[in-house]
Amino acid sequence: MLSLPALRTLALSSALFVLSTFARSAEPAPAATLVSASDPRFRYEGRFDEADPAARGVVWQASRIYLDFESDTLALRFDRPQGENFFDVEIDGRKTLIEVPQRGAARGAEFSGLGAGRHRLILFKRSEASAGSVRFRGVELAPGAQVFAPAAAAYKLR
């Protein structure tokens, strides 16, 4: 049978082992890659309010935002919604409808399981200017994600 001092030493060494193992496994996760709306790699088509350098005001219907990226996840960031705002989000040809309501968080604005490789985001405002407006703040991608400027559009007509 162990003496009381030996039991204390054993308990203390076991506790230190558990704490050191937990401390190593509880390292903070790497931060997500934030890409601000002011980043020059975004391509904007249409009419935007550029009064705030950190965000683009999306008011007019059919305004489009393009970005190429390598990430398994994507989250669209908006703020100051007024009225009703609906967008088509196209990632690699797959379209999804999202809503950015005046009250509450954007619905459907986070995407995961996109897979490896390069992806193209096209954000298209569906709702009329009279229905609402919102400020586009940028995107949040997985830690270490890469972002690229999309190729210029090759429209036949100007």
GROMACS .gro file of C-alpha atoms in nm, residues 53-158:
model
  106
   53PRO     CA    1  -1.429   5.222  -4.844
   54ALA     CA    2  -1.470   4.900  -4.641
   55ALA     CA    3  -1.804   4.801  -4.797
   56ARG     CA    4  -1.996   4.835  -5.122
   57GLY     CA    5  -2.356   4.941  -5.114
   58VAL     CA    6  -2.559   4.705  -5.332
   59VAL     CA    7  -2.872   4.890  -5.439
   60TRP     CA    8  -2.953   4.823  -5.803
   61GLN     CA    9  -3.098   4.505  -5.947
   62ALA     CA   10  -2.862   4.296  -6.164
   63SER     CA   11  -2.547   4.430  -5.995
   64ARG     CA   12  -2.286   4.153  -5.989
   65ILE     CA   13  -1.983   4.071  -5.776
   66TYR     CA   14  -1.721   3.817  -5.891
   67LEU     CA   15  -1.436   3.646  -5.706
   68ASP     CA   16  -1.221   3.338  -5.771
   69PHE     CA   17  -1.097   3.148  -5.466
   70GLU     CA   18  -0.955   2.820  -5.335
   71SER     CA   19  -1.138   2.721  -5.017
   72ASP     CA   20  -1.372   2.447  -4.901
   73THR     CA   21  -1.594   2.704  -4.725
   74LEU     CA   22  -1.733   3.048  -4.807
   75ALA     CA   23  -1.940   3.290  -4.599
   76LEU     CA   24  -2.082   3.611  -4.744
   77ARG     CA   25  -2.078   3.911  -4.510
   78PHE     CA   26  -2.338   4.190  -4.525
   79ASP     CA   27  -2.451   4.473  -4.298
   80ARG     CA   28  -2.708   4.753  -4.275
   81PRO     CA   29  -2.984   4.584  -4.478
   82GLN     CA   30  -3.283   4.801  -4.564
   83GLY     CA   31  -3.602   4.640  -4.693
   84GLU     CA   32  -3.591   4.311  -4.883
   85ASN     CA   33  -3.271   4.191  -5.046
   86PHE     CA   34  -3.245   3.871  -5.249
   87PHE     CA   35  -2.937   3.745  -5.429
   88ASP     CA   36  -2.851   3.459  -5.661
   89VAL     CA   37  -2.525   3.304  -5.546
   90GLU     CA   38  -2.353   3.098  -5.812
   91ILE     CA   39  -2.052   2.889  -5.718
   92ASP     CA   40  -1.906   2.680  -5.998
   93GLY     CA   41  -2.234   2.693  -6.192
   94ARG     CA   42  -2.459   2.588  -5.901
   95LYS     CA   43  -2.712   2.857  -5.808
   96THR     CA   44  -2.862   2.923  -5.467
   97LEU     CA   45  -3.105   3.193  -5.356
   98ILE     CA   46  -3.017   3.384  -5.039
   99GLU     CA   47  -3.206   3.647  -4.844
  100VAL     CA   48  -3.058   3.934  -4.645
  101PRO     CA   49  -3.354   4.049  -4.432
  102GLN     CA   50  -3.379   4.385  -4.263
  103ARG     CA   51  -3.383   4.216  -3.923
  104GLY     CA   52  -3.171   3.914  -3.844
  105ALA     CA   53  -2.883   3.737  -4.011
  106ALA     CA   54  -2.855   3.660  -4.381
  107ARG     CA   55  -3.020   3.327  -4.468
  108GLY     CA   56  -2.830   3.081  -4.682
  109ALA     CA   57  -2.512   3.292  -4.703
  110GLU     CA   58  -2.270   3.023  -4.580
  111PHE     CA   59  -2.143   2.741  -4.798
  112SER     CA   60  -1.928   2.439  -4.710
  113GLY     CA   61  -1.812   2.121  -4.875
  114LEU     CA   62  -1.705   2.305  -5.190
  115GLY     CA   63  -1.407   2.072  -5.237
  116ALA     CA   64  -1.050   2.133  -5.336
  117GLY     CA   65  -0.948   2.345  -5.630
  118ARG     CA   66  -1.038   2.683  -5.770
  119HIS     CA   67  -1.395   2.809  -5.748
  120ARG     CA   68  -1.579   3.108  -5.896
  121LEU     CA   69  -1.831   3.312  -5.698
  122ILE     CA   70  -2.091   3.524  -5.877
  123LEU     CA   71  -2.323   3.725  -5.653
  124PHE     CA   72  -2.621   3.870  -5.844
  125LYS     CA   73  -2.876   4.106  -5.685
  126ARG     CA   74  -3.229   3.997  -5.776
  127SER     CA   75  -3.442   4.250  -5.590
  128GLU     CA   76  -3.528   4.595  -5.723
  129ALA     CA   77  -3.364   4.908  -5.585
  130SER     CA   78  -3.702   5.021  -5.451
  131ALA     CA   79  -3.734   4.695  -5.253
  132GLY     CA   80  -3.413   4.731  -5.054
  133SER     CA   81  -3.038   4.778  -5.029
  134VAL     CA   82  -2.754   4.627  -4.829
  135ARG     CA   83  -2.382   4.680  -4.779
  136PHE     CA   84  -2.153   4.398  -4.896
  137ARG     CA   85  -1.862   4.366  -4.650
  138GLY     CA   86  -1.674   4.082  -4.823
  139VAL     CA   87  -1.626   3.710  -4.775
  140GLU     CA   88  -1.484   3.481  -4.512
  141LEU     CA   89  -1.294   3.174  -4.632
  142ALA     CA   90  -1.119   2.880  -4.465
  143PRO     CA   91  -0.784   2.955  -4.298
  144GLY     CA   92  -0.503   2.983  -4.551
  145ALA     CA   93  -0.738   3.016  -4.849
  146GLN     CA   94  -0.617   3.168  -5.173
  147VAL     CA   95  -0.802   3.447  -5.357
  148PHE     CA   96  -0.764   3.547  -5.722
  149ALA     CA   97  -0.899   3.821  -5.944
  150PRO     CA   98  -1.139   3.668  -6.196
  151ALA     CA   99  -1.066   3.712  -6.564
  152ALA     CA  100  -1.216   4.016  -6.729
  153ALA     CA  101  -1.551   3.957  -6.896
  154ALA     CA  102  -1.540   3.894  -7.270
  155TYR     CA  103  -1.869   4.056  -7.369
  156LYS     CA  104  -1.942   4.079  -7.742
  157LEU     CA  105  -2.138   4.401  -7.702
  158ARG     CA  106  -2.057   4.707  -7.494
   0.00000   0.00000   0.00000
